[in-house]
Amino acid sequence: MPRSRSVLQTVVLAGLMLGFGHTCPSALAAQRVGVEVQDFGYLDTSGEPTDQSASHQERLQAFTAALRRDVTADPLYRLVPSSCGSTCEASAPPTAERLHAASQGGANVLIIGLVQKMSTLVQWARVRAIDLDKNRVLFEKLYSFRGDNDEAWRRAEAFVAREIREALATPQPAAAPAPIKLALFNFELEDTSAAGQETSNDGAELVNTTDAVRHMLLQSGRYALVPVSGTETDAAKPRAIRDCGGCDVEIARKLGADQSLIGVITRISRTEYLVRFQLHDAATGNVIAAGDSGLRMGANYSWSRGATRLIRDKLLEPGQATQPTPASR
């Protein structure tokens, strides 16, 4: 069942309004978010000559016990016994096994930390809260507090507990949607200039153009690129995928991609060109987005610049992509 705070608040309030006064206690406990606070580690790098390890250990245990009490004082939370046994190093980074053990023990949120004494009067406390259900860090902060006596530790614990409760109560942003699986085909050259023949230098610039677009798409975070090299069919000979009757969609579908993107550089003259692209839905063949740059000035070395600008303006910028339309080939 959903275990976010907002959902839990709705459940609890609904129960109160509807008079669920006789709900089984175990059922109510199951609705509460399980919080496990593991023993904090301690590190003394102050260089003080006096051995204070015994008093530090005593204060650290009191700090952790109070943190467990105060964080779970909210009725929406329930304290889960620590799953960190004798072989668990409190100061070590949380391993997958450690997180799994906490989750198996009934925890939804795991709180870990380390206190470090920096000097006679200055200590640091690093605290992290991990959402075990979604495997993400909810809260991580480094605190600095003055003093190394019982009162200083109590003040530090009260402040840290309050901050943790506030962090747990803050609605978390929705998870980003999964990236779209995209089959990006190499850009092709359509030469209508007087020369009408592709050179080796042209081929290198087409590779550069495809690489530049690939980098931009990956940087956007919107797409996960599916390799297409070596997948051309008889209908899609190199540099002719634009004229293969929709084979890019067929190839993308077979590769498990959601969409396919083809791009063409049309050379008007040695110093004039335009760029165009089409983005297709691999399931339907519909055009999701398309665009052309209009006439641009520059030799082949400027193709990558023109292509990336077109992709940015017509595809990646919010509100620029066109609405899906039936494919026309």
mmCIF file of N, CA and C in Angstrom, residues 54-104:
data_model
loop_
_atom_site.group_PDB
_atom_site.id
_atom_site.type_symbol
_atom_site.label_atom_id
_atom_site.label_comp_id
_atom_site.label_asym_id
_atom_site.label_seq_id
_atom_site.Cartn_x
_atom_site.Cartn_y
_atom_site.Cartn_z
ATOM 1 N N ALA A 54 35.198 6.485 26.478
ATOM 2 C CA ALA A 54 34.107 5.948 27.301
ATOM 3 C C ALA A 54 32.965 6.952 27.422
ATOM 4 N N SER A 55 33.300 8.207 27.715
ATOM 5 C CA SER A 55 32.244 9.223 27.850
ATOM 6 C C SER A 55 31.593 9.517 26.505
ATOM 7 N N HIS A 56 32.395 9.475 25.437
ATOM 8 C CA HIS A 56 31.824 9.706 24.107
ATOM 9 C C HIS A 56 30.839 8.596 23.744
ATOM 10 N N GLN A 57 31.208 7.356 24.056
ATOM 11 C CA GLN A 57 30.322 6.240 23.740
ATOM 12 C C GLN A 57 29.023 6.336 24.530
ATOM 13 N N GLU A 58 29.118 6.750 25.771
ATOM 14 C CA GLU A 58 27.923 6.894 26.605
ATOM 15 C C GLU A 58 27.007 7.990 26.059
ATOM 16 N N ARG A 59 27.598 9.118 25.683
ATOM 17 C CA ARG A 59 26.792 10.219 25.146
ATOM 18 C C ARG A 59 26.217 9.865 23.774
ATOM 19 N N LEU A 60 26.977 9.126 22.989
ATOM 20 C CA LEU A 60 26.488 8.730 21.668
ATOM 21 C C LEU A 60 25.289 7.800 21.794
ATOM 22 N N GLN A 61 25.345 6.869 22.739
ATOM 23 C CA GLN A 61 24.216 5.963 22.952
ATOM 24 C C GLN A 61 22.981 6.735 23.407
ATOM 25 N N ALA A 62 23.173 7.712 24.287
ATOM 26 C CA ALA A 62 22.047 8.534 24.740
ATOM 27 C C ALA A 62 21.499 9.375 23.590
ATOM 28 N N PHE A 63 22.381 9.871 22.747
ATOM 29 C CA PHE A 63 21.988 10.660 21.576
ATOM 30 C C PHE A 63 21.112 9.822 20.642
ATOM 31 N N THR A 64 21.560 8.601 20.338
ATOM 32 C CA THR A 64 20.815 7.736 19.417
ATOM 33 C C THR A 64 19.476 7.318 20.013
ATOM 34 N N ALA A 65 19.457 6.990 21.297
ATOM 35 C CA ALA A 65 18.203 6.595 21.953
ATOM 36 C C ALA A 65 17.196 7.736 21.928
ATOM 37 N N ALA A 66 17.655 8.948 22.199
ATOM 38 C CA ALA A 66 16.757 10.104 22.176
ATOM 39 C C ALA A 66 16.273 10.393 20.760
ATOM 40 N N LEU A 67 17.141 10.181 19.776
ATOM 41 C CA LEU A 67 16.753 10.413 18.383
ATOM 42 C C LEU A 67 15.658 9.433 17.970
ATOM 43 N N ARG A 68 15.787 8.181 18.375
ATOM 44 C CA ARG A 68 14.745 7.191 18.075
ATOM 45 C C ARG A 68 13.413 7.599 18.706
ATOM 46 N N ARG A 69 13.490 8.056 19.924
ATOM 47 C CA ARG A 69 12.267 8.461 20.632
ATOM 48 C C ARG A 69 11.630 9.683 19.982
ATOM 49 N N ASP A 70 12.429 10.688 19.687
ATOM 50 C CA ASP A 70 11.877 11.959 19.216
ATOM 51 C C ASP A 70 11.407 11.897 17.766
ATOM 52 N N VAL A 71 12.139 11.192 16.902
ATOM 53 C CA VAL A 71 11.740 11.116 15.494
ATOM 54 C C VAL A 71 10.429 10.364 15.351
ATOM 55 N N THR A 72 10.249 9.322 16.146
ATOM 56 C CA THR A 72 9.033 8.506 16.032
ATOM 57 C C THR A 72 7.952 8.929 17.018
ATOM 58 N N ALA A 73 8.090 10.112 17.608
ATOM 59 C CA ALA A 73 7.033 10.619 18.492
ATOM 60 C C ALA A 73 5.767 10.935 17.711
ATOM 61 N N ASP A 74 5.905 11.245 16.437
ATOM 62 C CA ASP A 74 4.757 11.494 15.566
ATOM 63 C C ASP A 74 3.988 10.187 15.392
ATOM 64 N N PRO A 75 2.667 10.184 15.588
ATOM 65 C CA PRO A 75 1.892 8.934 15.478
ATOM 66 C C PRO A 75 1.889 8.321 14.085
ATOM 67 N N LEU A 76 2.333 9.069 13.095
ATOM 68 C CA LEU A 76 2.384 8.512 11.743
ATOM 69 C C LEU A 76 3.583 7.588 11.547
ATOM 70 N N TYR A 77 4.485 7.548 12.521
ATOM 71 C CA TYR A 77 5.687 6.731 12.398
ATOM 72 C C TYR A 77 5.725 5.677 13.491
ATOM 73 N N ARG A 78 6.368 4.580 13.179
ATOM 74 C CA ARG A 78 6.588 3.529 14.174
ATOM 75 C C ARG A 78 8.076 3.173 14.157
ATOM 76 N N LEU A 79 8.620 2.949 15.321
ATOM 77 C CA LEU A 79 10.039 2.640 15.447
ATOM 78 C C LEU A 79 10.282 1.172 15.118
ATOM 79 N N VAL A 80 11.237 0.935 14.236
ATOM 80 C CA VAL A 80 11.620 -0.425 13.851
ATOM 81 C C VAL A 80 12.953 -0.748 14.521
ATOM 82 N N PRO A 81 13.075 -1.906 15.172
ATOM 83 C CA PRO A 81 14.343 -2.267 15.818
ATOM 84 C C PRO A 81 15.488 -2.273 14.813
ATOM 85 N N SER A 82 16.665 -1.926 15.285
ATOM 86 C CA SER A 82 17.826 -1.840 14.402
ATOM 87 C C SER A 82 18.178 -3.207 13.828
ATOM 88 N N SER A 83 18.418 -3.234 12.532
ATOM 89 C CA SER A 83 18.832 -4.465 11.848
ATOM 90 C C SER A 83 20.343 -4.521 11.705
ATOM 91 N N CYS A 84 21.030 -3.526 12.249
ATOM 92 C CA CYS A 84 22.485 -3.421 12.129
ATOM 93 C C CYS A 84 23.118 -4.189 13.278
ATOM 94 N N GLY A 85 23.541 -5.434 13.012
ATOM 95 C CA GLY A 85 24.071 -6.302 14.053
ATOM 96 C C GLY A 85 25.502 -5.983 14.426
ATOM 97 N N SER A 86 26.137 -6.948 15.097
ATOM 98 C CA SER A 86 27.497 -6.742 15.605
ATOM 99 C C SER A 86 28.516 -6.598 14.483
ATOM 100 N N THR A 87 28.210 -7.145 13.303
ATOM 101 C CA THR A 87 29.149 -7.058 12.180
ATOM 102 C C THR A 87 28.922 -5.812 11.332
ATOM 103 N N CYS A 88 27.957 -5.001 11.708
ATOM 104 C CA CYS A 88 27.626 -3.802 10.934
ATOM 105 C C CYS A 88 28.456 -2.626 11.440
ATOM 106 N N GLU A 89 29.246 -2.025 10.559
ATOM 107 C CA GLU A 89 30.054 -0.867 10.931
ATOM 108 C C GLU A 89 29.212 0.390 10.782
ATOM 109 N N ALA A 90 28.936 1.039 11.906
ATOM 110 C CA ALA A 90 28.046 2.201 11.890
ATOM 111 C C ALA A 90 28.597 3.337 11.046
ATOM 112 N N SER A 91 29.917 3.478 10.983
ATOM 113 C CA SER A 91 30.515 4.594 10.247
ATOM 114 C C SER A 91 30.729 4.282 8.772
ATOM 115 N N ALA A 92 30.471 3.028 8.352
ATOM 116 C CA ALA A 92 30.697 2.641 6.964
ATOM 117 C C ALA A 92 29.532 3.083 6.085
ATOM 118 N N PRO A 93 29.778 3.323 4.784
ATOM 119 C CA PRO A 93 28.684 3.682 3.870
ATOM 120 C C PRO A 93 27.651 2.560 3.820
ATOM 121 N N PRO A 94 26.387 2.892 3.634
ATOM 122 C CA PRO A 94 25.346 1.856 3.609
ATOM 123 C C PRO A 94 25.462 0.984 2.363
ATOM 124 N N THR A 95 25.650 -0.308 2.567
ATOM 125 C CA THR A 95 25.725 -1.242 1.451
ATOM 126 C C THR A 95 24.325 -1.693 1.055
ATOM 127 N N ALA A 96 24.232 -2.344 -0.105
ATOM 128 C CA ALA A 96 22.942 -2.858 -0.560
ATOM 129 C C ALA A 96 22.395 -3.881 0.433
ATOM 130 N N GLU A 97 23.303 -4.688 1.007
ATOM 131 C CA GLU A 97 22.873 -5.696 1.974
ATOM 132 C C GLU A 97 22.306 -5.040 3.236
ATOM 133 N N ARG A 98 22.936 -3.946 3.641
ATOM 134 C CA ARG A 98 22.476 -3.235 4.841
ATOM 135 C C ARG A 98 21.097 -2.619 4.618
ATOM 136 N N LEU A 99 20.889 -2.046 3.451
ATOM 137 C CA LEU A 99 19.583 -1.465 3.133
ATOM 138 C C LEU A 99 18.520 -2.550 3.026
ATOM 139 N N HIS A 100 18.897 -3.679 2.415
ATOM 140 C CA HIS A 100 17.941 -4.782 2.259
ATOM 141 C C HIS A 100 17.529 -5.336 3.623
ATOM 142 N N ALA A 101 18.499 -5.463 4.524
ATOM 143 C CA ALA A 101 18.187 -5.985 5.858
ATOM 144 C C ALA A 101 17.220 -5.065 6.592
ATOM 145 N N ALA A 102 17.420 -3.758 6.452
ATOM 146 C CA ALA A 102 16.511 -2.807 7.104
ATOM 147 C C ALA A 102 15.110 -2.907 6.522
ATOM 148 N N SER A 103 15.031 -3.034 5.206
ATOM 149 C CA SER A 103 13.728 -3.155 4.554
ATOM 150 C C SER A 103 13.024 -4.439 4.968
ATOM 151 N N GLN A 104 13.780 -5.536 5.011
ATOM 152 C CA GLN A 104 13.204 -6.814 5.418
ATOM 153 C C GLN A 104 12.724 -6.772 6.863
#
